Coordinates of C-alpha atoms and ligand atoms in Angstrom, one line a residue:
X270 CA 0.0 0.0 0.0
X271 CA 1.2 3.5 -0.7
X272 CA 1.8 5.8 2.2
X273 CA -1.2 7.6 3.5
X274 CA -2.3 11.0 2.2
X275 CA -0.9 14.0 4.1
X276 CA -3.3 16.3 5.8
X277 CA -3.1 20.1 5.4
X278 CA -0.5 20.5 8.1
X279 CA 1.8 22.8 6.1
X280 CA 4.4 22.8 8.9
X281 CA 4.8 19.1 8.1
X282 CA 6.6 18.4 11.3
X283 CA 8.1 15.0 12.1
X284 CA 5.5 12.8 13.8
X285 CA 5.2 13.8 17.5
X286 CA 6.2 17.4 16.9
X287 CA 3.9 20.3 16.5
X288 CA 3.7 24.0 17.2
X289 CA 2.2 23.6 20.6
X290 CA 5.0 21.4 21.8
X291 CA 7.4 24.0 20.4
X292 CA 5.7 26.6 22.6
X293 CA 5.9 24.3 25.6
X294 CA 9.6 23.7 25.0
X295 CA 10.3 27.4 24.6
X296 CA 8.5 28.1 27.9
X297 CA 10.6 25.5 29.7
X298 CA 13.8 26.7 28.2
X299 CA 13.0 30.3 29.1
X300 CA 12.2 29.3 32.6
X301 CA 8.6 30.5 32.5
X302 CA 7.5 27.0 33.6
X303 CA 9.3 23.9 34.9
X304 CA 6.8 21.4 33.7
X305 CA 3.6 21.9 31.7
X306 CA 0.1 21.4 33.2
X307 CA -2.6 20.7 30.6
X308 CA -6.2 19.6 30.9
X309 CA -8.8 17.8 28.8
X310 CA -12.2 19.6 29.5
X311 CA -15.2 17.6 28.1
X312 CA -18.7 18.7 28.7
X313 CA -20.5 15.6 29.9
X314 CA -23.4 16.0 27.4
X315 CA -22.5 13.1 25.1
X316 CA -19.9 10.4 24.4
X317 CA -16.4 11.2 23.2
X318 CA -15.7 10.9 19.5
X319 CA -12.5 10.6 17.5
X320 CA -12.2 14.4 17.4
X321 CA -11.9 14.4 21.2
X322 CA -9.2 11.8 20.8
X323 CA -7.1 14.3 19.0
X324 CA -7.4 16.7 21.9
X325 CA -6.9 13.9 24.5
X326 CA -3.7 12.7 22.7
X327 CA -2.4 16.3 22.5
X328 CA -3.0 17.2 26.1
X329 CA -2.1 14.0 27.8
X330 CA 0.8 13.5 25.2
X331 CA 2.4 16.9 26.1
X332 CA 2.1 16.1 29.8
X333 CA 3.8 12.8 29.2
X334 CA 6.5 14.1 26.9
X335 CA 7.6 16.9 29.3
X336 CA 7.0 15.2 32.6
X337 CA 4.1 17.4 33.5
X338 CA 0.5 16.4 34.2
X339 CA -2.8 16.5 32.5
X340 CA -6.1 17.0 34.3
X341 CA -9.4 15.5 33.4
X342 CA -11.9 18.3 34.0
X343 CA -15.6 18.0 33.5
X344 CA -16.9 21.2 32.2
X345 CA -20.3 20.7 33.9
X346 CA -21.8 24.2 33.9
X347 CA -25.1 23.3 32.1
X348 CA -27.1 20.9 34.3
X349 CA -30.0 20.7 31.8
X350 CA -27.9 18.7 29.3
X351 CA -25.5 16.7 31.5
X352 CA -25.8 13.2 32.8
X353 CA -23.9 10.7 34.9
X354 CA -24.0 8.2 32.0
X355 CA -21.9 10.6 30.0
X356 CA -19.4 11.2 32.9
X357 CA -18.9 7.4 33.3
X358 CA -18.5 6.9 29.5
X359 CA -16.0 9.7 29.2
X360 CA -13.8 8.3 32.0
X361 CA -14.0 4.8 30.5
X362 CA -13.1 6.0 27.0
X363 CA -10.1 8.2 28.1
X364 CA -8.7 5.2 30.0
X365 CA -9.4 2.9 27.0
X366 CA -7.5 5.2 24.8
X367 CA -4.5 4.7 27.1
X368 CA -4.4 7.8 29.3
X369 CA -4.5 8.2 33.0
X370 CA -5.3 11.4 34.9
X371 CA -4.1 9.9 38.2
X372 CA -5.4 12.0 41.1
X373 CA -6.2 15.0 38.8
X374 CA -9.9 14.5 38.3
X375 CA -11.8 17.8 38.6
X376 CA -15.2 19.4 37.8
X377 CA -16.0 23.0 37.0
X378 CA -18.7 22.5 39.6
X379 CA -16.0 22.0 42.2
X380 CA -15.4 25.8 41.8
X381 CA -18.9 27.1 41.9
X382 CA -18.3 28.8 45.3
X383 CA -15.0 30.4 44.2
X384 CA -16.5 31.5 40.9
X385 CA -19.4 33.1 42.7
X386 CA -17.0 35.0 45.0
X387 CA -15.1 36.2 41.9
X388 CA -18.3 37.4 40.3
X389 CA -19.0 39.5 43.4
X390 CA -15.4 40.8 43.2
X391 CA -16.0 42.0 39.7
X392 CA -19.2 43.7 40.8
X393 CA -17.4 45.5 43.7
X394 CA -14.8 46.7 41.2
X395 CA -17.5 48.1 39.0
X396 CA -16.7 45.6 36.3
X397 CA -19.9 43.6 36.3
X398 CA -23.6 44.4 36.5
X399 CA -27.0 42.8 36.7
X400 CA -29.0 43.3 33.5
X401 CA -32.8 42.9 33.4
X402 CA -33.1 43.0 29.6
X403 CA -35.0 40.1 28.2
X404 CA -32.8 37.5 26.4
X405 CA -34.0 38.2 22.8
X406 CA -33.3 41.9 23.2
X407 CA -30.0 41.2 24.8
X408 CA -29.0 39.2 21.8
X409 CA -30.1 42.0 19.3
X410 CA -28.3 44.7 21.3
X411 CA -25.0 42.9 20.8
X412 CA -24.6 44.3 17.4
X413 CA -22.8 42.6 14.5
X414 CA -19.3 42.4 13.1
X415 CA -19.8 45.7 11.3
X416 CA -22.1 47.5 13.9
X417 CA -21.2 48.2 17.5
X418 CA -23.5 46.9 20.3
X419 CA -25.9 49.1 22.2
X420 CA -25.4 49.8 25.9
X421 CA -28.1 48.4 28.2
X422 CA -30.1 50.9 30.3
X423 CA -29.0 48.8 33.4
X424 CA -25.3 49.2 32.6
X425 CA -25.0 52.2 35.0
X426 CA -26.4 50.4 38.1
X427 CA -24.5 51.1 41.3
X428 CA -22.4 48.5 43.1
X429 CA -24.8 48.1 46.0
X430 CA -27.8 47.5 43.8
X431 CA -25.9 45.0 41.6
X432 CA -24.6 43.1 44.7
X433 CA -28.1 43.0 46.1
X434 CA -29.7 41.7 42.9
X435 CA -27.0 39.2 42.2
X436 CA -27.4 37.8 45.7
X437 CA -31.1 37.6 45.2
X438 CA -30.5 35.8 41.9
X439 CA -28.5 33.3 43.8
X440 CA -31.2 33.0 46.5
X441 CA -33.7 31.9 43.9
X442 CA -35.9 35.0 44.0
X443 CA -36.2 35.3 40.2
X444 CA -37.4 32.9 37.4
X445 CA -35.2 31.5 34.7
X446 CA -34.1 34.2 32.3
X447 CA -35.3 37.1 34.4
X448 CA -31.8 38.6 34.8
X449 CA -28.2 37.9 34.0
X450 CA -24.9 39.1 35.3
X451 CA -22.7 40.7 32.7
X452 CA -19.1 41.8 32.6
X453 CA -18.8 45.6 32.0
X454 CA -16.2 45.8 29.2
X455 CA -16.9 47.6 26.0
X456 CA -20.1 47.5 23.8
X457 CA -18.2 49.0 20.9
X458 CA -15.4 46.4 21.0
X459 CA -14.5 44.9 17.6
X460 CA -14.6 41.5 19.3
X461 CA -18.2 40.7 20.0
X462 CA -17.1 38.5 22.9
X463 CA -16.0 41.6 24.7
X464 CA -19.4 43.4 24.4
X465 CA -20.4 42.9 28.0
X466 CA -20.6 39.1 27.9
X467 CA -22.9 37.2 30.2
X468 CA -21.2 35.6 33.2
X469 CA -24.1 34.1 35.1
X470 CA -27.6 33.0 34.1
X471 CA -30.5 31.9 36.2
X472 CA -31.3 28.2 35.8
X473 CA -33.6 26.4 38.2
X474 CA -32.2 23.0 37.5
X475 CA -30.8 20.2 39.6
X476 CA -27.1 19.5 39.0
X477 CA -25.7 16.0 38.9
X478 CA -23.0 16.9 41.4
X479 CA -24.2 20.0 43.3
X480 CA -27.9 19.0 43.4
X481 CA -30.1 21.9 44.4
X482 CA -27.4 24.1 45.9
X483 CA -27.4 26.5 42.9
X484 CA -30.0 28.1 40.7
X485 CA -27.5 30.4 38.9
X486 CA -24.8 28.9 36.8
X487 CA -21.6 30.4 35.3
X488 CA -21.2 30.5 31.5
X489 CA -18.5 28.6 29.8
X490 CA -16.4 31.8 29.5
X491 CA -16.6 32.6 33.1
X492 CA -15.9 29.1 34.3
X493 CA -13.1 28.0 31.9
X494 CA -10.2 30.3 32.4
X495 CA -10.8 30.6 36.1
X496 CA -10.9 26.8 36.5
X497 CA -7.6 26.6 34.6
X498 CA -6.1 29.2 37.0
X499 CA -7.3 27.4 40.1
X500 CA -5.7 24.2 38.8
X501 CA -2.4 25.9 37.8
X502 CA -2.9 24.9 34.2
X503 CA 0.0 26.4 32.2
X504 CA -1.2 25.7 28.6
X505 CA -4.9 25.7 28.0
X506 CA -5.3 24.1 24.6
X507 CA -8.5 24.3 22.7
X508 CA -9.9 24.3 19.2
X509 CA -9.9 27.3 16.8
X510 CA -13.4 28.4 17.4
X511 CA -12.3 29.7 20.8
X512 CA -9.7 32.0 19.4
X513 CA -12.2 34.9 19.5
X514 CA -12.8 34.1 23.2
X515 CA -9.1 34.5 24.1
X516 CA -9.3 38.3 24.7
X517 CA -12.2 37.6 27.2
X518 CA -10.2 34.7 28.8
X519 CA -7.3 37.1 29.3
X520 CA -9.5 40.0 30.5
X521 CA -11.1 37.9 33.2
X522 CA -7.8 36.6 34.5
X523 CA -6.3 40.1 34.4
X524 CA -9.3 41.5 36.5
X525 CA -9.5 38.7 39.1
X526 CA -7.2 37.8 41.9
X527 CA -6.5 34.5 40.1
X528 CA -3.9 32.2 41.7
X529 CA -2.0 31.5 38.5
X530 CA -1.9 32.8 34.9
X531 CA -2.6 30.1 32.3
X532 CA -2.4 30.9 28.5
X533 CA -4.8 29.7 25.9
X534 CA -3.6 28.2 22.6
X535 CA -5.8 27.1 19.7
X536 CA -5.4 24.3 17.2
X537 CA -7.5 23.0 14.3
X538 CA -10.2 20.6 15.2
X539 CA -10.3 17.2 13.5
X540 CA -12.8 17.0 10.6
X541 CA -13.2 13.6 8.9
X542 CA -14.8 13.0 5.5
X543 CA -18.2 11.3 5.5
X544 CA -18.4 11.7 9.3
X545 CA -20.1 14.0 11.7
X546 CA -18.1 15.1 14.7
X547 CA -20.5 17.2 16.7
X548 CA -22.0 15.9 19.9
X549 CA -25.2 17.7 19.1
X550 CA -25.7 15.8 15.9
X551 CA -24.4 12.5 17.3
X552 CA -26.9 12.9 20.1
X553 CA -29.7 13.4 17.6
X554 CA -28.7 10.2 15.7
X555 CA -29.0 8.3 18.9
X556 CA -32.2 10.0 20.1
X557 CA -33.9 9.4 16.7
X558 CA -32.7 5.8 16.7
X559 CA -30.9 6.3 13.3
X560 CA -28.2 4.1 14.9
X561 CA -28.4 1.5 17.6
X562 CA -26.8 3.6 20.3
X563 CA -23.7 5.5 21.1
X564 CA -21.7 2.3 20.7
X565 CA -23.1 1.5 17.3
X566 CA -20.0 0.5 15.2
X567 CA -21.0 3.0 12.6
X568 CA -20.6 5.9 15.0
X569 CA -17.3 7.9 15.2
X570 CA -17.6 7.7 19.0
X571 CA -14.8 6.0 20.8
X572 CA -17.4 3.5 22.1
X573 CA -18.5 2.7 18.6
X574 CA -14.9 2.4 17.3
X575 CA -14.1 0.0 20.1
X576 CA -17.1 -2.2 19.4
X577 CA -16.1 -2.2 15.8
X578 CA -12.7 -3.6 16.7
X579 CA -10.5 -0.5 16.2
X580 CA -7.6 -0.8 18.7
X581 CA -6.7 2.3 20.7
X582 CA -3.1 2.1 19.3
X583 CA -4.5 2.7 15.9
X584 CA -6.4 5.9 17.0
X585 CA -3.3 7.2 18.7
X586 CA -1.2 6.5 15.6
X587 CA -3.8 8.2 13.3
X588 CA -3.8 11.3 15.5
X589 CA 0.0 11.5 15.5
X590 CA 0.1 11.1 11.7
X591 CA -2.4 13.9 11.0
X592 CA -0.5 16.3 13.2
X593 CA -1.6 19.5 14.9
X594 CA -2.1 22.4 12.6
X595 CA -3.4 26.0 12.9
X596 CA -5.7 25.8 9.9
X597 CA -8.9 23.7 9.6
X598 CA -9.0 20.9 7.0
X599 CA -10.8 17.7 6.5
X600 CA -9.0 14.4 6.7
X601 CA -9.8 11.5 4.4
X602 CA -11.2 8.4 6.2
X603 CA -8.8 6.3 4.1
X604 CA -6.1 7.7 6.3
X605 CA -7.9 6.5 9.4
X606 CA -8.4 3.0 7.8
X607 CA -4.7 3.0 7.0
X608 CA -3.8 3.3 10.7
X609 CA -6.3 0.6 11.6
X610 CA -5.0 -1.9 9.1
X611 CA -1.4 -1.2 10.0
X612 CA -2.1 -2.2 13.6
X613 CA -4.4 -5.1 13.0
X614 CA -2.1 -6.5 10.4
X615 CA 0.4 -7.0 13.2
X616 CA -1.9 -8.0 16.0
X617 CA -4.7 -10.0 14.4
X618 CA -4.5 -13.8 13.9
X619 CA -5.6 -15.2 10.6
X620 CA -8.7 -17.3 10.3
X621 CA -10.9 -18.5 7.4
X622 CA -14.5 -17.5 6.9
X623 CA -16.9 -17.4 3.9
X624 CA -19.3 -14.5 3.9
X625 CA -21.5 -15.6 1.0
X626 CA -21.2 -19.4 0.7
X627 CA -21.3 -21.5 -2.5
X628 CA -21.0 -25.2 -2.1
X629 CA -18.0 -27.0 -3.6
X630 CA -18.1 -30.8 -3.8
X631 CA -14.9 -32.7 -4.5
X632 CA -16.0 -35.7 -6.5
X633 CA -12.8 -37.8 -6.1
X634 CA -12.6 -37.2 -2.3
X635 CA -14.1 -40.2 -0.4
X636 CA -17.5 -39.6 1.1
X637 CA -17.5 -39.6 4.9
X638 CA -13.8 -38.9 5.1
X639 CA -12.2 -35.8 6.6
X640 CA -8.7 -34.7 7.6
X641 CA -7.1 -31.9 9.6
X642 CA -4.7 -29.5 7.9
X643 CA -2.2 -27.1 9.4
X644 CA -2.9 -23.4 9.1
X645 CA -0.6 -20.7 10.4
X646 CA -2.0 -18.1 12.7
X647 CA 0.2 -15.3 11.6
X648 CA 2.4 -15.2 8.6
X649 CA 4.9 -12.7 10.2
X650 CA 4.9 -14.1 13.7
X651 CA 5.9 -17.7 14.0
X652 CA 5.3 -17.5 17.8
X653 CA 1.6 -17.3 17.1
X654 CA 1.8 -20.9 16.0
X655 CA -0.7 -22.8 13.9
X656 CA -4.0 -24.5 14.3
X657 CA -5.8 -27.4 12.7
X658 CA -8.6 -26.9 10.2
X659 CA -10.9 -29.6 8.9
X660 CA -11.0 -30.5 5.2
X661 CA -13.7 -32.7 3.7
X662 CA -15.5 -33.6 0.5
X663 CA -18.0 -30.8 0.8
X664 CA -16.7 -27.3 1.3
X665 CA -17.9 -23.7 1.0
X666 CA -16.2 -21.1 -1.1
X667 CA -17.1 -17.4 -1.7
X668 CA -19.8 -16.9 -4.3
X669 CA -17.8 -14.1 -5.8
X670 CA -14.8 -16.4 -6.3
X671 CA -16.6 -18.2 -9.1
X672 CA -17.8 -17.1 -12.6
X673 CA -19.3 -19.4 -15.1
X674 CA -18.3 -17.2 -18.0
X675 CA -15.3 -15.2 -16.7
X676 CA -13.8 -12.1 -18.4
X677 CA -10.2 -12.3 -19.4
X678 CA -8.6 -11.1 -16.2
X679 CA -10.6 -13.4 -13.9
X680 CA -8.3 -16.0 -12.5
X681 CA -10.4 -17.6 -9.8
X682 CA -12.8 -20.5 -10.2
X683 CA -14.5 -21.2 -13.4
X684 CA -15.2 -24.4 -15.4
X685 CA -11.9 -26.1 -16.4
X686 CA -9.8 -23.8 -14.2
X687 CA -7.5 -25.1 -11.4
X688 CA -7.0 -23.0 -8.2
X689 CA -5.4 -23.5 -4.8
X690 CA -7.4 -23.9 -1.7
X691 CA -5.4 -22.2 1.0
X692 CA -3.5 -24.7 3.3
X693 CA -5.1 -27.6 1.4
X694 CA -5.0 -28.8 -2.3
X695 CA -5.4 -27.8 -5.9
X696 CA -8.9 -28.2 -7.2
X697 CA -10.3 -28.0 -10.7
X698 CA -13.9 -27.1 -11.5
X699 CA -15.5 -29.7 -13.7
X700 CA -19.1 -28.7 -13.9
X701 CA -21.9 -26.7 -12.1
X702 CA -25.3 -27.5 -10.7
X703 CA -28.0 -25.0 -11.2
X704 CA -31.4 -24.4 -9.6
X705 CA -34.7 -23.9 -11.6
X706 CA -33.9 -20.2 -12.0
X707 CA -30.5 -20.9 -13.5
X708 CA -28.5 -19.8 -10.5
X709 CA -25.4 -21.8 -9.7
X710 CA -25.9 -23.7 -6.5
X711 CA -23.0 -26.1 -6.4
X712 CA -19.6 -26.6 -8.0
X713 CA -18.4 -30.1 -8.9
X714 CA -14.7 -30.3 -8.7
X715 CA -11.8 -32.8 -8.5
X716 CA -8.7 -32.4 -6.4
X717 CA -5.1 -33.5 -6.8
X718 CA -4.0 -35.4 -3.6
X719 CA -0.4 -34.8 -4.6
X720 CA -0.8 -31.0 -3.9
X721 CA -1.4 -31.3 -0.2
X722 CA -0.3 -28.2 1.6
X723 CA -0.8 -26.2 -1.5
X724 CA 2.1 -27.0 -3.8
X725 CA 2.4 -29.2 -6.9
X726 CA 5.5 -31.4 -7.2
X727 CA 5.6 -31.0 -10.9
X728 CA 6.0 -27.3 -10.5
X729 CA 2.6 -26.6 -12.0
X730 CA 1.3 -23.1 -11.2
X731 CA -2.2 -21.8 -10.4
X732 CA -3.1 -18.1 -10.5
X733 CA -5.4 -17.9 -7.5
X734 CA -5.6 -19.1 -3.9
X735 CA -9.0 -19.1 -2.4
X736 CA -10.3 -19.3 1.2
X737 CA -12.8 -21.9 2.1
X738 CA -14.4 -23.8 5.0
X739 CA -15.6 -27.4 5.4
X740 CA -19.3 -27.5 5.0
X741 CA -20.3 -29.8 7.8
X742 CA -17.7 -28.7 10.3
X743 CA -18.0 -24.9 9.8
X744 CA -20.2 -22.8 12.1
X745 CA -23.0 -20.4 11.0
X746 CA -22.4 -16.7 11.8
X747 CA -23.8 -13.3 11.1
X748 CA -21.4 -10.8 9.7
X749 CA -22.0 -7.1 9.8
X750 CA -20.5 -5.0 7.1
X751 CA -20.3 -1.3 7.7
X752 CA -20.1 1.5 5.2
X753 CA -19.9 5.2 5.9
X754 CA -22.9 6.5 7.8
X755 CA -23.3 9.4 5.3
X756 CA -23.4 9.5 1.5
X757 CA -21.5 12.8 1.2
X758 CA -18.0 13.8 2.4
X759 CA -19.5 16.9 4.1
X760 CA -22.7 15.6 5.7
X761 CA -25.3 18.3 6.4
X762 CA -23.7 20.8 4.0
X763 CA -26.9 20.6 1.9
X764 CA -28.9 21.8 4.9
X765 CA -30.4 18.5 6.1
X766 CA -28.1 16.1 7.8
X767 CA -30.6 13.3 8.1
X768 CA -31.2 13.4 4.3
X769 CA -27.5 12.5 3.9
X770 CA -27.7 9.3 5.9
X771 CA -26.5 6.3 3.9
X772 CA -29.3 3.7 3.7
X773 CA -26.6 1.0 3.1
X774 CA -24.4 1.9 6.1
X775 CA -25.1 -1.6 7.6
X776 CA -25.3 -4.8 5.6
X777 CA -26.0 -7.9 7.7
X778 CA -24.9 -11.2 6.1
X779 CA -26.8 -13.8 8.1
X780 CA -25.7 -17.0 6.2
X781 CA -21.9 -16.8 6.7
X782 CA -19.8 -19.8 7.7
X783 CA -16.7 -19.8 9.9
X784 CA -13.9 -22.3 10.5
X785 CA -14.8 -24.1 13.8
X786 CA -12.0 -22.5 15.9
X787 CA -14.0 -19.2 15.8
X788 CA -16.7 -20.7 18.0
X789 CA -14.4 -19.8 21.0
X790 CA -14.1 -16.1 20.0
X791 CA -15.0 -13.7 22.8
X792 CA -16.6 -10.2 22.2
X793 CA -13.9 -7.8 21.4
X794 CA -11.6 -10.4 19.8
X795 CA -10.3 -9.3 16.4
X796 CA -9.1 -11.6 13.6
X797 CA -8.3 -11.3 10.0
X798 CA -10.6 -13.3 7.8
X799 CA -8.1 -14.2 5.1
X800 CA -8.6 -12.2 1.9
X801 CA -11.5 -10.3 3.4
X802 CA -10.5 -8.0 6.1
X803 CA -10.4 -7.6 9.9
X804 CA -13.4 -8.6 11.9
X805 CA -14.3 -8.2 15.6
X806 CA -16.6 -10.5 17.6
X807 CA -19.6 -8.5 18.7
X808 CA -21.3 -8.5 22.1
X809 CA -24.5 -9.7 20.3
X810 CA -22.8 -13.1 19.7
X811 CA -24.5 -16.2 20.9
X812 CA -22.7 -19.5 21.4
X813 CA -24.6 -21.1 18.6
X814 CA -24.2 -18.1 16.3
X815 CA -21.4 -15.7 16.6
X816 CA -21.7 -12.2 15.2
X817 CA -18.7 -10.4 13.8
X818 CA -18.3 -6.8 12.8
X819 CA -16.1 -5.9 9.9
X820 CA -13.7 -3.5 11.4
X821 CA -12.1 -2.6 8.0
X822 CA -11.6 -4.3 4.7
X823 CA -8.1 -5.4 3.6
X824 CA -8.2 -2.8 0.8
X825 CA -9.9 0.5 0.3
X826 CA -12.7 -0.7 -2.1
X827 CA -15.3 1.9 -1.1
X828 CA -13.3 4.8 -2.5
X829 CA -13.0 3.0 -5.8
X830 CA -16.7 2.3 -5.9
Ligands
LIG1842 P1 -18.8 19.1 19.9 O1 -18.6 20.2 19.0 O2 -18.7 17.7 19.4 O3 -20.1 19.2 20.7 P2 -17.4 20.2 22.1 O4 -16.3 21.0 21.8 O5 -18.6 20.8 22.4 O6 -17.6 19.1 20.9 P3 -16.4 19.4 24.5 O7 -16.8 18.3 25.4 O8 -16.5 20.8 25.0 O9 -17.1 19.1 23.2 O10 -14.9 19.1 24.1 C1 -13.8 18.8 24.9 C2 -12.6 19.2 24.3 O11 -12.4 18.5 23.1 C3 -12.5 20.7 23.9 O12 -11.2 21.2 24.3 C4 -12.7 20.7 22.4 O13 -12.0 21.8 21.9 C5 -12.1 19.3 22.0 N1 -12.7 18.9 20.8 C6 -14.0 18.7 20.5 N2 -14.2 18.3 19.2 C7 -12.9 18.2 18.7 C8 -12.5 17.9 17.4 N3 -13.3 17.6 16.4 N4 -11.1 17.9 17.1 C9 -10.3 18.2 18.1 N5 -10.7 18.6 19.4 C10 -12.0 18.6 19.6
LIG1843 MG1 -17.6 22.6 23.9

């Protein structure tokens, strides 16, 4: 396979180097820090996806490379959307990806009391005020990129009145949306985020951690930088859409008695072709039952990728290959598949399975007889050993490996053609049996007993080697083939995301047959089905009928189609 396509990282650093690591190194060299402190700050309102993996690898990776530490901090400032299920899933997925926050597990809600005190501090300094303007009007008064905002009539409120109203907001005297606390910065600022941004809103909602203690909650902007400062975070790394928030991040830290001075740095988020990486949309797919759940193998969630059979090493490798850039771009999914194949090629043992069986009868092989043949478990790893596979008079081969009237370049089975059956013998197709509709239901063949193991002593060559299973000894299975969840590389760009769903994203092959050793596969086990791809035993497996997910095909056939 050719090397994977490069993503738009113009800096084209060697793997493991990026502009943020350059900044961290420069800070260490200049003595501004001794070791870096980073954080990964998910909002627990959904499961983590592969975009988050980029942020996790960057933050935890920097901490590891420079002997610092990385905090896991739940950004839990919106109790109406956040759930314990998501908190548990996020912790599980970060660990699965191979990272450990040790004792550094935090929640923005741990700081609600401190944040509240700091809000009062701003009020006392004349730098925050309570605004009674209804939400819709507030929004309209912010202005646009070309027009300045309009000052609220409540902007001139005195400190005492502001303190009193803010305390009464906290005490629960007012309904949702009745008032907000705003920073008093500059309604004419070019940066809209500096036009007196909202710091606190009234929300009578129970919080998963603080229960009923609060009915006002800080905004993301008021919680984030201050949480970083409390935790002594040195490098607060986030995606580019927060670049415009940085002046506010800095303004707040400059105007509060913050215990440390973190800096914010922005990098380009991961976008993947044919994939949606937005928790809001992924939540909708789950809620509308367009997929079977957050761990549906078609989902770009870490839970979905795990169930599909993607190893965490492949995700880390993919993230390091795409690099960290300052400009947004979209990565080809072929690049992700490349990393998955690279890892599974090394780790997955080989097995034989026939997805769409066609019976093959060897006329000169005695009826009732069978034998055991040796099959190697891994061609590049002798230590993986070998196993026995049964061979008999009646076998199954893949339907697509036979053509009655083949075109010139078709070298697999057809009448009169001899091929090798992997680990077994040469067989020649003599005739076919058809049903009433004319479809081929059986191949009648002869074998050459002198080719046992797959080689002819007379040096005779065949052009194809096919996989197969013994009909009576094989076990039935369901195989789930996954195709991209969306039909266009930029799902939703036409305005309706759901209209771009791929109706063929899941293909269930219920009549597949597996070599008998696969009866012992446990959910999560990944093997290579020879000539077909990598497949992972699914949790839906029953002892009598295993279910396997195709993790990835051996080659990139979808792009060609
Ligand atoms: P979404 O847009 O999917 O809802 P989010 O940014 O709201 O994501 P958070 O839980 O706030 O989700 O994200 C936690 C961290 O992960 C943030 O620092 C965010 O910048 C980062 N992150 C989210 N999506 C991506 C992505 N596609 N690529 C890289 N980093 C991401
Ligand atoms: Mg966010």
